[in-house]
Amino acid sequence: MNTAKHTKPLHDLIKEGRKYYLPKGQILQTSDDRLMLNLIVSGYVKRYLIGNDGNLGVQYIAGPNYVFPLTPVFKATLNQVIYVGPEVYYYQCMTDTQIYSISQETLKEAVDKDPVLYKALFAESGIRLQDNIQRLENLSLKSAYKRVAHQMVYYAGQFGTKQADGIKLDIPLTHQDFADNLSLTRETVSTCMVRLRKKGLITTDKNIVVTSMTKLENEAYK
């Protein structure tokens, strides 16, 4: 199914909003703010919280054509509260990033005038549901090594570009990024990465390259 066809009306609406150019490391917004609905044109943004132990817990990484955050959309359009916990979530640019943004009020007015936008929002929710299912599946794997391999497969599918020697991850991920996403230590992730390289499943230079998606998937699940 061509998801882009279904999400296009929403993307077109957000592109009528303001465009921002944000540097790497900048906090775009937090869940304590009056949240804007954003569309990424280029670059990558991570959503995370800071735990009681001071560690980052990354919930997801959003790349080009991602719309976020979706949780406030349910409140704005359906008066449905999805999350009521006390945690503050941060949205931070992992790279230099370009986005379009509109307010929740603008979204509500547009949806009231054009119900077709509900279909686009439903499609975007499906994309986020895929993210959440992948996270749950990852947690069910029995070892840190399999979890790192599984996450690598997911990132390659989401943010990869096919080239002669495999699939290059366009996003510049560090070992710490994997650790924050998987709730592992950086040292554990580094050990797993060495093992993946020795098996010829990935190469690492400026960017990670997955040499064979099929072999990496088998490594995660076998």
N, CA, C and O of each residue as an XYZ file, in Angstrom:
888
protein
N       0.844     -1.194      0.000
C       0.000      0.000      0.000
C       0.880      1.246      0.000
O       1.888      1.297      0.705
N       0.505      2.238     -0.782
C       1.252      3.483     -0.856
C       0.774      4.425      0.241
O      -0.191      5.167      0.056
N       1.458      4.391      1.391
C       1.058      5.221      2.523
C       1.132      6.695      2.186
O       0.302      7.478      2.648
N       2.127      7.090      1.378
C       2.315      8.498      1.036
C       1.063      9.094      0.394
O       0.754     10.267      0.601
N       0.350      8.290     -0.378
C      -0.872      8.768     -1.037
C      -1.909      9.181      0.002
O      -2.625     10.166     -0.180
N      -1.983      8.424      1.087
C      -2.990      8.691      2.115
C      -2.585      9.834      3.040
O      -3.442     10.557      3.548
N      -1.283      9.999      3.259
C      -0.816     11.040      4.184
C      -0.617     12.401      3.502
O      -0.446     13.411      4.184
N      -0.637     12.433      2.172
C      -0.346     13.668      1.442
C      -1.230     14.847      1.852
O      -0.701     15.945      2.026
N      -2.553     14.682      2.018
C      -3.368     15.843      2.408
C      -2.912     16.478      3.718
O      -2.940     17.701      3.857
N      -2.490     15.655      4.680
C      -2.009     16.192      5.948
C      -0.674     16.902      5.763
O      -0.454     17.978      6.318
N       0.208     16.297      4.987
C       1.508     16.918      4.723
C       1.330     18.271      4.027
O       2.013     19.240      4.357
N       0.407     18.326      3.062
C       0.157     19.576      2.344
C      -0.361     20.654      3.303
O       0.004     21.824      3.186
N      -1.211     20.250      4.248
C      -1.737     21.205      5.226
C      -0.606     21.769      6.090
O      -0.523     22.980      6.292
N       0.256     20.899      6.594
C       1.336     21.358      7.485
C       2.299     22.266      6.728
O       2.862     23.196      7.306
N       2.490     21.997      5.432
C       3.396     22.836      4.634
C       2.860     24.245      4.419
O       3.575     25.116      3.925
N       1.597     24.471      4.790
C       1.057     25.826      4.750
C       1.475     26.625      5.986
O       1.273     27.837      6.054
N       2.059     25.928      6.952
C       2.492     26.586      8.185
C       3.868     27.206      8.053
O       4.351     27.458      6.949
N       4.494     27.449      9.204
C       5.806     28.087      9.220
C       6.913     27.065      9.010
O       6.816     25.921      9.454
N       7.970     27.499      8.323
C       9.121     26.635      8.102
C      10.245     27.073      9.032
O      10.509     28.264      9.195
N      10.906     26.079      9.644
C      11.992     26.364     10.579
C      13.248     25.617     10.152
O      13.190     24.499      9.641
N      14.381     26.267     10.377
C      15.695     25.652     10.175
C      16.349     25.541     11.553
O      16.634     26.553     12.194
N      16.579     24.329     11.995
C      17.042     24.102     13.359
C      18.405     23.401     13.355
O      18.618     22.472     12.576
N      19.321     23.835     14.214
C      20.649     23.219     14.246
C      20.655     21.920     15.036
O      19.786     21.685     15.875
N      21.634     21.089     14.760
C      21.836     19.862     15.515
C      21.926     20.163     17.007
O      22.615     21.095     17.421
N      21.227     19.370     17.806
C      21.264     19.530     19.254
C      20.175     20.400     19.831
O      19.965     20.390     21.044
N      19.469     21.160     18.999
C      18.441     22.056     19.521
C      17.209     21.288     19.979
O      16.768     20.352     19.312
N      16.658     21.691     21.124
C      15.383     21.155     21.590
C      14.277     21.874     20.825
O      14.113     23.089     20.936
N      13.537     21.117     20.066
C      12.459     21.683     19.255
C      11.279     22.090     20.123
O      10.747     23.191     19.985
N      10.874     21.197     21.017
C       9.794     21.471     21.947
C       9.789     20.379     23.005
O      10.494     19.379     22.868
N       9.004     20.561     24.056
C       8.823     19.535     25.077
C       7.329     19.317     25.263
O       6.509     20.106     24.794
N       6.994     18.246     25.948
C       5.577     17.963     26.175
C       4.958     18.925     27.180
O       3.743     18.903     27.374
N       5.760     19.768     27.822
C       5.240     20.824     28.690
C       4.813     22.048     27.889
O       4.082     22.907     28.382
N       5.287     22.113     26.635
C       4.956     23.252     25.783
C       3.568     23.073     25.164
O       2.965     22.003     25.237
N       3.084     24.160     24.553
C       1.895     24.060     23.703
C       2.372     23.438     22.397
O       2.954     24.122     21.555
N       2.128     22.154     22.233
C       2.768     21.410     21.157
C       2.264     21.824     19.781
O       1.069     22.030     19.568
N       3.209     21.940     18.856
C       2.917     22.157     17.449
C       2.909     20.799     16.749
O       3.520     19.844     17.230
N       2.221     20.716     15.622
C       2.267     19.521     14.789
C       3.303     19.778     13.697
O       3.208     20.756     12.956
N       4.278     18.904     13.608
C       5.446     19.146     12.770
C       5.589     18.103     11.673
O       5.235     16.937     11.852
N       6.111     18.541     10.541
C       6.477     17.664      9.434
C       7.956     17.881      9.143
O       8.384     19.007      8.888
N       8.735     16.806      9.182
C      10.164     16.921      8.912
C      10.399     16.934      7.404
O       9.951     16.039      6.687
N      11.101     17.953      6.937
C      11.501     18.041      5.534
C      12.831     17.327      5.339
O      12.990     16.517      4.425
N      13.774     17.635      6.204
C      15.085     16.975      6.175
C      15.639     16.931      7.591
O      15.320     17.778      8.425
N      16.480     15.924      7.850
C      17.066     15.790      9.170
C      16.335     14.771     10.023
O      15.415     14.095      9.562
N      16.768     14.673     11.297
C      16.248     13.651     12.199
C      16.029     14.238     13.591
O      16.821     15.044     14.080
N      14.932     13.811     14.212
C      14.550     14.279     15.539
C      14.290     13.071     16.419
O      13.676     12.102     15.974
N      14.754     13.117     17.673
C      14.452     12.033     18.601
C      13.560     12.539     19.725
O      13.689     13.674     20.184
N      12.654     11.671     20.156
C      11.781     11.953     21.305
C      12.299     11.127     22.460
O      12.474      9.915     22.336
N      12.546     11.777     23.582
C      13.089     11.044     24.718
C      12.616     11.643     26.037
O      12.112     12.765     26.090
N      12.792     10.872     27.086
C      12.594     11.372     28.441
C      13.881     11.132     29.221
O      14.722     10.331     28.812
N      14.027     11.811     30.320
C      15.176     11.621     31.196
C      14.696     10.901     32.440
O      13.875     11.430     33.189
N      15.210      9.680     32.667
C      14.771      8.871     33.787
C      15.287      9.380     35.115
O      16.110     10.294     35.170
N      14.789      8.771     36.200
C      15.230      9.156     37.544
C      16.717      8.937     37.755
O      17.331      9.585     38.603
N      17.301      8.017     36.981
C      18.739      7.749     37.091
C      19.574      8.662     36.201
O      20.797      8.539     36.152
N      18.907      9.582     35.496
C      19.619     10.528     34.647
C      19.856     10.038     33.237
O      20.373     10.782     32.403
N      19.489      8.799     32.952
C      19.700      8.256     31.610
C      18.578      8.670     30.665
O      17.441      8.902     31.078
N      18.935      8.755     29.373
C      17.943      9.061     28.354
C      17.203      7.795     27.954
O      17.803      6.732     27.797
N      15.907      7.923     27.792
C      15.109      6.836     27.244
C      14.490      7.311     25.942
O      13.509      8.054     25.952
N      15.057      6.886     24.825
C      14.570      7.344     23.519
C      13.366      6.510     23.120
O      13.450      5.283     23.067
N      12.248      7.164     22.838
C      11.042      6.458     22.417
C      11.041      6.188     20.924
O      10.697      5.091     20.483
N      11.422      7.182     20.154
C      11.486      6.962     18.711
C      12.361      8.027     18.067
O      12.648      9.073     18.649
N      12.770      7.718     16.845
C      13.492      8.661     16.009
C      12.627      8.944     14.779
O      12.135      8.022     14.128
N      12.453     10.207     14.476
C      11.646     10.613     13.325
C      12.545     11.198     12.248
O      13.447     11.982     12.543
N      12.299     10.820     11.006
C      13.099     11.296      9.882
C      12.243     12.002      8.852
O      11.094     12.341      9.135
N      12.778     12.232      7.657
C      12.049     12.947      6.606
C      10.665     12.356      6.341
O      10.499     11.142      6.223
N       9.677     13.249      6.252
C       8.262     12.932      6.004
C       7.528     12.404      7.228
O       6.366     12.010      7.123
N       8.184     12.389      8.392
C       7.488     12.015      9.626
C       6.671     13.207     10.131
O       7.101     14.357     10.038
N       5.489     12.909     10.665
C       4.652     13.893     11.333
C       4.654     13.569     12.826
O       4.449     12.419     13.215
N       4.885     14.580     13.657
C       4.930     14.358     15.105
C       4.643     15.677     15.819
O       4.767     16.745     15.219
N       4.255     15.611     17.119
C       3.802     14.429     17.857
C       2.335     14.170     17.565
O       1.574     15.101     17.301
N       1.938     12.900     17.613
C       0.562     12.536     17.292
C      -0.345     12.488     18.521
O      -1.557     12.666     18.399
N       0.229     12.248     19.704
C      -0.610     12.120     20.906
C      -1.521     13.332     21.118
O      -2.707     13.143     21.389
N      -1.019     14.576     21.007
C      -1.909     15.731     21.210
C      -2.988     15.872     20.147
O      -3.986     16.560     20.360
N      -2.791     15.222     18.996
C      -3.786     15.295     17.923
C      -5.120     14.706     18.389
O      -6.183     15.221     18.045
N      -5.058     13.629     19.171
C      -6.287     12.997     19.648
C      -7.061     13.941     20.571
O      -8.292     13.971     20.551
N      -6.332     14.704     21.374
C      -6.984     15.684     22.244
C      -7.588     16.809     21.426
O      -8.708     17.245     21.692
N      -6.845     17.283     20.425
C      -7.299     18.422     19.625
C      -8.504     18.083     18.761
O      -9.409     18.904     18.610
N      -8.526     16.877     18.191
C      -9.577     16.537     17.224
C     -10.726     15.729     17.825
O     -11.863     15.843     17.369
N     -10.444     14.922     18.836
C     -11.461     14.032     19.402
C     -11.695     14.242     20.898
O     -12.536     13.574     21.499
N     -10.944     15.177     21.499
C     -10.994     15.416     22.939
C     -10.688     14.127     23.711
O     -11.265     13.863     24.766
N      -9.777     13.344     23.163
C      -9.383     12.068     23.771
C      -7.964     12.189     24.323
O      -7.021     12.480     23.586
N      -7.826     11.964     25.629
C      -6.524     12.056     26.272
C      -5.846     10.689     26.192
O      -6.380      9.695     26.684
N      -4.667     10.645     25.569
C      -3.941      9.387     25.384
C      -2.967      9.126     26.522
O      -2.796      7.982     26.942
N      -2.330     10.173     27.022
C      -1.310      9.987     28.057
C      -1.492     11.028     29.152
O      -1.654     12.215     28.868
N      -1.464     10.577     30.423
C      -1.673     11.489     31.552
C      -0.551     11.381     32.581
O      -0.693     11.884     33.695
N       0.562     10.736     32.230
C       1.664     10.560     33.162
C       2.413     11.856     33.433
O       2.169     12.866     32.772
N       3.329     11.833     34.407
C       4.035     13.052     34.811
C       5.310     13.345     34.018
O       5.887     14.423     34.159
N       5.754     12.405     33.191
C       7.032     12.579     32.513
C       6.998     13.715     31.491
O       5.975     13.974     30.857
N       8.130     14.376     31.352
C       8.309     15.397     30.326
C       9.111     14.777     29.188
O      10.175     14.199     29.408
N       8.595     14.902     27.980
C       9.274     14.364     26.808
C       9.891     15.514     26.017
O       9.319     16.597     25.892
N      11.069     15.239     25.495
C      11.813     16.241     24.738
C      11.917     15.803     23.282
O      12.035     14.615     22.982
N      11.870     16.780     22.391
C      12.045     16.548     20.959
C      13.301     17.311     20.545
O      13.308     18.541     20.512
N      14.354     16.574     20.231
C      15.662     17.180     19.981
C      16.171     16.821     18.598
O      16.035     15.683     18.148
N      16.757     17.802     17.928
C      17.324     17.581     16.596
C      18.621     16.776     16.712
O      19.545     17.177     17.420
N      18.684     15.650     16.021
C      19.896     14.838     15.990
C      20.865     15.332     14.925
O      22.063     15.052     14.984
N      20.343     16.065     13.956
C      21.123     16.660     12.867
C      20.545     18.045     12.601
O      19.521     18.407     13.180
N      21.175     18.805     11.752
C      20.518     20.013     11.253
C      19.207     19.581     10.606
O      19.170     18.622      9.835
N      18.139     20.292     10.925
C      16.796     19.816     10.562
C      15.946     20.957     10.018
O      16.025     22.092     10.486
N      15.129     20.628      9.017
C      14.139     21.568      8.496
C      12.753     20.980      8.736
O      12.509     19.811      8.436
N      11.856     21.786      9.272
C      10.501     21.317      9.536
C       9.480     22.388      9.140
O       9.803     23.572      9.035
N       8.236     21.935      8.924
C       7.076     22.806      8.863
C       6.260     22.552     10.124
O       6.242     21.432     10.634
N       5.591     23.575     10.628
C       4.801     23.426     11.843
C       3.484     24.177     11.737
O       3.412     25.261     11.157
N       2.431     23.574     12.316
C       1.150     24.263     12.476
C       0.671     24.020     13.901
O       1.111     23.078     14.559
N      -0.219     24.862     14.368
C      -0.755     24.711     15.714
C      -1.848     23.644     15.732
O      -2.418     23.297     14.698
N      -2.125     23.137     16.924
C      -3.214     22.168     17.073
C      -4.556     22.818     16.701
O      -5.445     22.149     16.174
N      -4.697     24.115     16.974
C      -5.935     24.819     16.621
C      -6.134     24.858     15.110
O      -7.245     24.672     14.614
N      -5.042     25.102     14.385
C      -5.120     25.116     12.915
C      -5.519     23.746     12.391
O      -6.326     23.637     11.467
N      -4.955     22.709     12.978
C      -5.315     21.343     12.580
C      -6.793     21.082     12.827
O      -7.486     20.558     11.956
N      -7.278     21.446     14.008
C      -8.688     21.208     14.350
C      -9.617     21.912     13.369
O     -10.597     21.326     12.912
N      -9.318     23.149     13.050
C     -10.156     23.895     12.102
C     -10.151     23.225     10.731
O     -11.190     23.132     10.078
N      -8.984     22.761     10.297
C      -8.883     22.134      8.975
C      -9.630     20.807      8.930
O     -10.302     20.503      7.945
N      -9.514     20.020      9.990
C     -10.200     18.724     10.041
C     -11.712     18.908     10.054
O     -12.439     18.145      9.418
N     -12.187     19.920     10.778
C     -13.625     20.187     10.824
C     -14.161     20.551      9.440
O     -15.300     20.223      9.107
N     -13.340     21.228      8.635
C     -13.764     21.630      7.299
C     -13.610     20.508      6.277
O     -14.373     20.422      5.315
N     -12.612     19.647      6.495
C     -12.299     18.600      5.513
C     -12.064     17.275      6.233
O     -10.929     16.984      6.609
N     -13.102     16.465      6.434
C     -12.969     15.197      7.138
C     -12.016     14.203      6.476
O     -11.610     13.229      7.109
N     -11.651     14.435      5.207
C     -10.681     13.557      4.549
C      -9.365     13.542      5.317
O      -8.610     12.573      5.249
N      -9.098     14.616      6.042
C      -7.866     14.683      6.821
C      -7.829     13.627      7.924
O      -6.750     13.230      8.364
N      -9.000     13.171      8.373
C      -9.019     12.087      9.362
C      -8.360     10.829      8.798
O      -7.667     10.107      9.516
N      -8.578     10.575      7.521
C      -7.961      9.410      6.885
C      -6.446      9.548      6.892
O      -5.734      8.573      7.131
N      -5.952     10.750      6.630
C      -4.512     10.993      6.645
C      -3.949     10.810      8.054
O      -2.876     10.234      8.231
N      -4.684     11.307      9.056
C      -4.246     11.136     10.445
C      -4.262      9.656     10.844
O      -3.399      9.197     11.592
N      -5.237      8.931     10.346
C      -5.312      7.488     10.616
C      -4.102      6.773     10.022
O      -3.527      5.881     10.646
N      -3.723      7.177      8.809
C      -2.548      6.577      8.172
C      -1.281      6.904      8.950
O      -0.423      6.038      9.117
N      -1.149      8.138      9.427
C       0.018      8.506     10.234
C       0.042      7.722     11.540
O       1.109      7.317     12.001
N      -1.116      7.508     12.132
C      -1.178      6.710     13.368
C      -0.739      5.275     13.111
O      -0.137      4.637     13.975
N      -1.045      4.770     11.910
C      -0.606      3.422     11.552
C       0.905      3.327     11.460
O       1.491      2.315     11.844
N       1.544      4.381     10.949
C       3.001      4.402     10.884
C       3.589      4.352     12.292
O       4.548      3.622     12.542
N       3.017      5.123     13.203
C       3.512      5.126     14.579
C       3.216      3.789     15.270
O       3.994      3.340     16.111
N       2.105      3.161     14.920
C       1.791      1.847     15.470
C       2.846      0.823     15.064
O       3.223     -0.037     15.860
N       3.323      0.919     13.819
C       4.405      0.040     13.378
C       5.637      0.236     14.246
O       6.288     -0.735     14.631
N       5.963      1.495     14.559
C       7.100      1.788     15.430
C       6.933      1.094     16.782
O       7.867      0.475     17.292
N       5.733      1.205     17.354
C       5.496      0.649     18.686
C       5.524     -0.877     18.686
O       6.031     -1.489     19.626
N       4.981     -1.494     17.632
C       5.022     -2.952     17.528
C       6.458     -3.427     17.421
O       6.830     -4.435     18.021
N       7.278     -2.692     16.647
C       8.686     -3.054     16.525
C       9.380     -2.988     17.877
O      10.197     -3.853     18.191
N       9.067     -1.974     18.685
C       9.687     -1.845     20.005
C       9.301     -3.010     20.911
O      10.144     -3.553     21.625
N       8.033     -3.391     20.881
C       7.579     -4.516     21.703
C       8.237     -5.813     21.255
O       8.637     -6.633     22.082
N       8.345     -5.993     19.952
C       8.997     -7.182     19.428
C      10.454     -7.223     19.857
O      10.975     -8.277     20.220
N      11.107     -6.069     19.814
C      12.507     -5.997     20.198
C      12.698     -6.403     21.651
O      13.651     -7.108     21.982
N      11.798     -5.961     22.517
C      11.900     -6.285     23.939
C      11.744     -7.774     24.208
O      12.218     -8.275     25.227
N      11.079     -8.485     23.297
C      10.848     -9.921     23.494
C      12.057    -10.767     23.133
O      12.096    -11.952     23.461
N      13.047    -10.182     22.462
C      14.230    -10.946     22.063
C      15.097    -11.246     23.274
O      15.116    -10.482     24.239
N      15.822    -12.372     23.218
C      16.422    -12.932     24.426
C      17.806    -12.398     24.781
O      18.289    -12.651     25.884
N      18.448    -11.677     23.888
C      19.791    -11.203     24.195
C      19.992     -9.797     23.654
O      19.305     -9.368     22.728
N      20.948     -9.086     24.248
C      21.274     -7.742     23.783
C      21.751     -7.778     22.343
O      21.427     -6.884     21.560
N      22.509     -8.793     21.987
C      23.026     -8.915     20.629
C      21.894     -9.002     19.612
O      21.933     -8.328     18.583
N      20.889     -9.827     19.890
C      19.757     -9.961     18.978
C      18.958     -8.663     18.910
O      18.440     -8.299     17.854
N      18.862     -7.968     20.041
C      18.117     -6.707     20.061
C      18.819     -5.647     19.220
O      18.162     -4.889     18.507
N      20.140     -5.588     19.298
C      20.888     -4.624     18.481
C      20.731     -4.970     16.997
O      20.522     -4.081     16.171
N      20.831     -6.260     16.661
C      20.663     -6.686     15.264
C      19.255     -6.345     14.762
O      19.089     -5.863     13.641
N      18.265     -6.594     15.585
C      16.875     -6.310     15.241
C      16.662     -4.811     15.018
O      15.994     -4.409     14.065
N      17.228     -3.997     15.893
C      17.084     -2.549     15.754
C      17.791     -2.048     14.508
O      17.331     -1.110     13.856
N      18.914     -2.679     14.179
C      19.656     -2.303     12.975
C      18.810     -2.574     11.722
O      18.784     -1.768     10.792
N      18.129     -3.710     11.716
C      17.249     -4.040     10.594
C      16.159     -2.973     10.447
O      15.847     -2.528      9.342
N      15.599     -2.580     11.573
C      14.515     -1.590     11.543
C      15.004     -0.239     11.023
O      14.360      0.375     10.172
N      16.135      0.216     11.533
C      16.669      1.500     11.086
C      17.038      1.463      9.604
O      16.835      2.442      8.886
N      17.576      0.338      9.153
C      17.929      0.218      7.733
C      16.679      0.322      6.863
O      16.703      0.932      5.794
N      15.588     -0.283      7.334
C      14.334     -0.207      6.592
C      13.724      1.184      6.600
O      13.142      1.619      5.606
N      13.858      1.882      7.724
C      13.263      3.203      7.859
C      14.112      4.322      7.255
O      13.593      5.244      6.626
N      15.425      4.222      7.460
C      16.303      5.339      7.127
C      17.451      4.933      6.207
O      18.477      5.611      6.169
N      17.293      3.835      5.464
C      18.388      3.323      4.652
C      18.249      3.654      3.172
O      17.148      3.846      2.655
N      19.393      3.715      2.512
C      19.461      3.915      1.068
C      20.228      2.756      0.450
O      21.333      2.432      0.883
N      19.633      2.132     -0.568
C      20.279      0.997     -1.210
C      21.459      1.458     -2.047
O      21.351      2.416     -2.813
N      22.591      0.770     -1.899
C      23.764      1.046     -2.711
C      24.471     -0.264     -3.031
O      24.012     -1.330     -2.619
N      25.577     -0.199     -3.758
C      26.211     -1.411     -4.281
C      26.627     -2.390     -3.189
O      26.505     -3.602     -3.370
N      27.114     -1.884     -2.063
C      27.621     -2.773     -1.013
C      26.618     -3.057      0.089
O      26.976     -3.629      1.118
N      25.354     -2.662     -0.114
C      24.330     -2.947      0.888
C      23.395     -1.767      1.081
O      23.143     -1.008      0.145
N      22.883     -1.614      2.283
C      21.970     -0.509      2.605
C      22.650      0.413      3.606
O      22.988      0.010      4.719
N      22.844      1.654      3.187
C      23.500      2.638      4.040
C      22.461      3.354      4.896
O      21.455      3.847      4.386
N      22.715      3.404      6.200
C      21.855      4.169      7.083
C      22.180      5.645      6.915
O      23.291      6.081      7.217
N      21.209      6.413      6.433
C      21.437      7.831      6.186
C      21.577      8.613      7.481
O      22.196      9.677      7.503
N      21.011      8.096      8.549
C      21.067      8.772      9.831
C      22.380      8.417     10.537
O      22.728      7.239     10.618
N      23.116      9.412     11.050
C      24.410      9.151     11.693
C      24.232      8.674     13.137
O      24.295      9.471     14.073
N      24.013      7.382     13.306
C      23.754      6.821     14.633
C      25.054      6.437     15.332
O      25.948      5.851     14.721
N      25.149      6.770     16.606
C      26.287      6.373     17.429
C      25.903      5.166     18.276
O      24.731      4.800     18.360
N      26.911      4.551     18.907
C      26.634      3.450     19.831
C      25.748      3.929     20.978
O      24.897      3.187     21.468
N      25.958      5.187     21.405
C      25.138      5.720     22.488
C      23.681      5.875     22.060
O      22.777      5.686     22.873
N      23.444      6.217     20.790
C      22.067      6.322     20.291
C      21.354      4.978     20.399
O      20.201      4.912     20.824
N      22.052      3.901     20.008
C      21.457      2.566     20.148
C      21.217      2.243     21.614
O      20.178      1.685     21.967
N      22.171      2.592     22.469
C      22.040      2.308     23.898
C      20.832      3.033     24.490
O      20.061      2.446     25.249
N      20.671      4.305     24.144
C      19.545      5.085     24.671
C      18.213      4.541     24.176
O      17.221      4.575     24.904
N      18.182      4.042     22.953
C      16.946      3.529     22.383
C      16.567      2.167     22.955
O      15.387      1.861     23.121
N      17.580      1.351     23.256
C      17.329     -0.023     23.689
C      17.478     -0.216     25.192
O      17.321     -1.331     25.691
N      17.780      0.861     25.920
C      18.011      0.780     27.371
C      19.129     -0.206     27.697
O      19.010     -1.014     28.618
N      20.205     -0.130     26.937
C      21.407     -0.920     27.167
C      22.555      0.031     27.474
O      22.430      1.239     27.272
N      23.669     -0.503     27.959
C      24.839      0.342     28.151
C      25.560      0.518     26.821
O      25.441     -0.313     25.920
N      26.305      1.604     26.712
C      27.060      1.845     25.477
C      28.091      0.740     25.272
O      28.351      0.334     24.140
N      28.677      0.254     26.361
C      29.679     -0.805     26.259
C      29.066     -2.089     25.687
O      29.690     -2.779     24.881
N      27.855     -2.395     26.109
C      27.170     -3.588     25.589
C      26.898     -3.442     24.100
O      27.113     -4.376     23.327
N      26.426     -2.268     23.701
C      26.159     -2.023     22.280
C      27.448     -2.128     21.475
O      27.451     -2.717     20.394
N      28.536     -1.569     21.983
C      29.817     -1.621     21.276
C      30.266     -3.057     21.056
O      30.755     -3.400     19.979
N      30.102     -3.895     22.070
C      30.454     -5.317     21.948
C      29.612     -5.991     20.873
O      30.126     -6.793     20.093
N      28.332     -5.673     20.827
C      27.440     -6.246     19.809
C      27.823     -5.770     18.412
O      27.785     -6.547     17.458
N      28.186     -4.515     18.291
C      28.580     -3.970     16.993
C      29.842     -4.665     16.473
O      29.934     -4.986     15.288
N      30.808     -4.895     17.362
C      32.030     -5.599     16.966
C      31.682     -6.987     16.439
O      32.239     -7.437     15.437
N      30.770     -7.651     17.111
C      30.355     -9.000     16.697
C      29.669     -8.967     15.325
O      29.904     -9.842     14.492
N      28.838     -7.978     15.096
C      28.166     -7.847     13.800
C      29.166     -7.567     12.683
O      29.034     -8.084     11.574
N      30.169     -6.741     12.988
C      31.198     -6.454     11.979
C      32.026     -7.696     11.672
O      32.309     -7.979     10.508
N      32.415     -8.435     12.702
C      33.232     -9.636     12.497
C      32.496    -10.674     11.652
O      33.116    -11.431     10.906
N      31.182    -10.701     11.775
C      30.384    -11.639     10.984
C      30.096    -11.103      9.584
O      29.466    -11.785      8.776
N      30.553     -9.888      9.297
C      30.357     -9.314      7.974
C      28.949     -8.846      7.700
O      28.569     -8.669      6.542
N      28.158     -8.641      8.757
C      26.767     -8.242      8.579
C      26.619     -6.732      8.430
O      25.653     -6.247      7.842
N      27.589     -5.995      8.968
C      27.600     -4.547      8.809
C      29.028     -4.076      8.576
O      29.987     -4.767      8.918
N      29.155     -2.905      7.996
C      30.430     -2.206      7.961
C      30.181     -0.830      8.560
O      29.072     -0.303      8.480
N      31.198     -0.260      9.150
C      31.038      1.053      9.777
C      32.184      1.956      9.350
O      33.360      1.614      9.475
N      31.802      3.111      8.846
C      32.770      4.154      8.536
C      32.115      5.450      8.993
O      31.885      5.628     10.189
N      31.813      6.346      8.083
C      31.060      7.533      8.458
C      29.617      7.142      8.761
O      29.000      7.688      9.676
N      29.087      6.209      8.002
C      27.739      5.697      8.214
C      27.784      4.178      8.301
O      28.703      3.541      7.787
N      26.785      3.610      8.956
C      26.653      2.157      9.036
C      26.062      1.645      7.724
O      25.123      2.232      7.187
N      26.620      0.543      7.212
C      26.084     -0.123      6.024
C      25.725     -1.551      6.395
O      26.563     -2.302      6.893
N      24.479     -1.921      6.150
C      24.033     -3.310      6.342
C      24.321     -4.054      5.050
O      23.760     -3.723      4.005
N      25.185     -5.054      5.110
C      25.612     -5.742      3.888
C      24.548     -6.682      3.343
O      24.480     -6.899      2.133
N      23.702     -7.252      4.230
C      22.621     -8.132      3.796
C      21.482     -8.063      4.802
O      21.622     -8.504      5.942
N      20.362     -7.511      4.374
C      19.203     -7.421      5.260
C      18.710     -8.809      5.655
O      18.343     -9.035      6.808
N      18.703     -9.731      4.707
C      18.211    -11.086      4.994
C      19.057    -11.763      6.057
O      18.524    -12.357      6.994
N      20.370    -11.678      5.916
C      21.262    -12.314      6.887
C      21.158    -11.646      8.258
O      21.221    -12.313      9.290
N      20.997    -10.317      8.255
C      20.876     -9.612      9.530
C      19.560     -9.964     10.214
O      19.526    -10.136     11.432
N      18.480    -10.074      9.450
C      17.202    -10.494     10.017
C      17.307    -11.886     10.616
O      16.799    -12.139     11.708
N      17.977    -12.799      9.891
C      18.159    -14.155     10.425
C      18.962    -14.146     11.711
O      18.698    -14.925     12.626
N      19.945    -13.260     11.774
C      20.776    -13.150     12.977
C      19.962    -12.696     14.173
O      20.200    -13.138     15.297
N      19.002    -11.812     13.934
C      18.180    -11.303     15.022
C      17.199    -12.351     15.541
O      16.908    -12.392     16.736
N      16.698    -13.186     14.659
C      15.613    -14.087     15.042
C      16.018    -15.534     15.310
O      15.268    -16.284     15.936
N      17.206    -15.929     14.835
C      17.542    -17.356     14.960
C      17.834    -17.758     16.411
O      18.131    -18.922     16.681
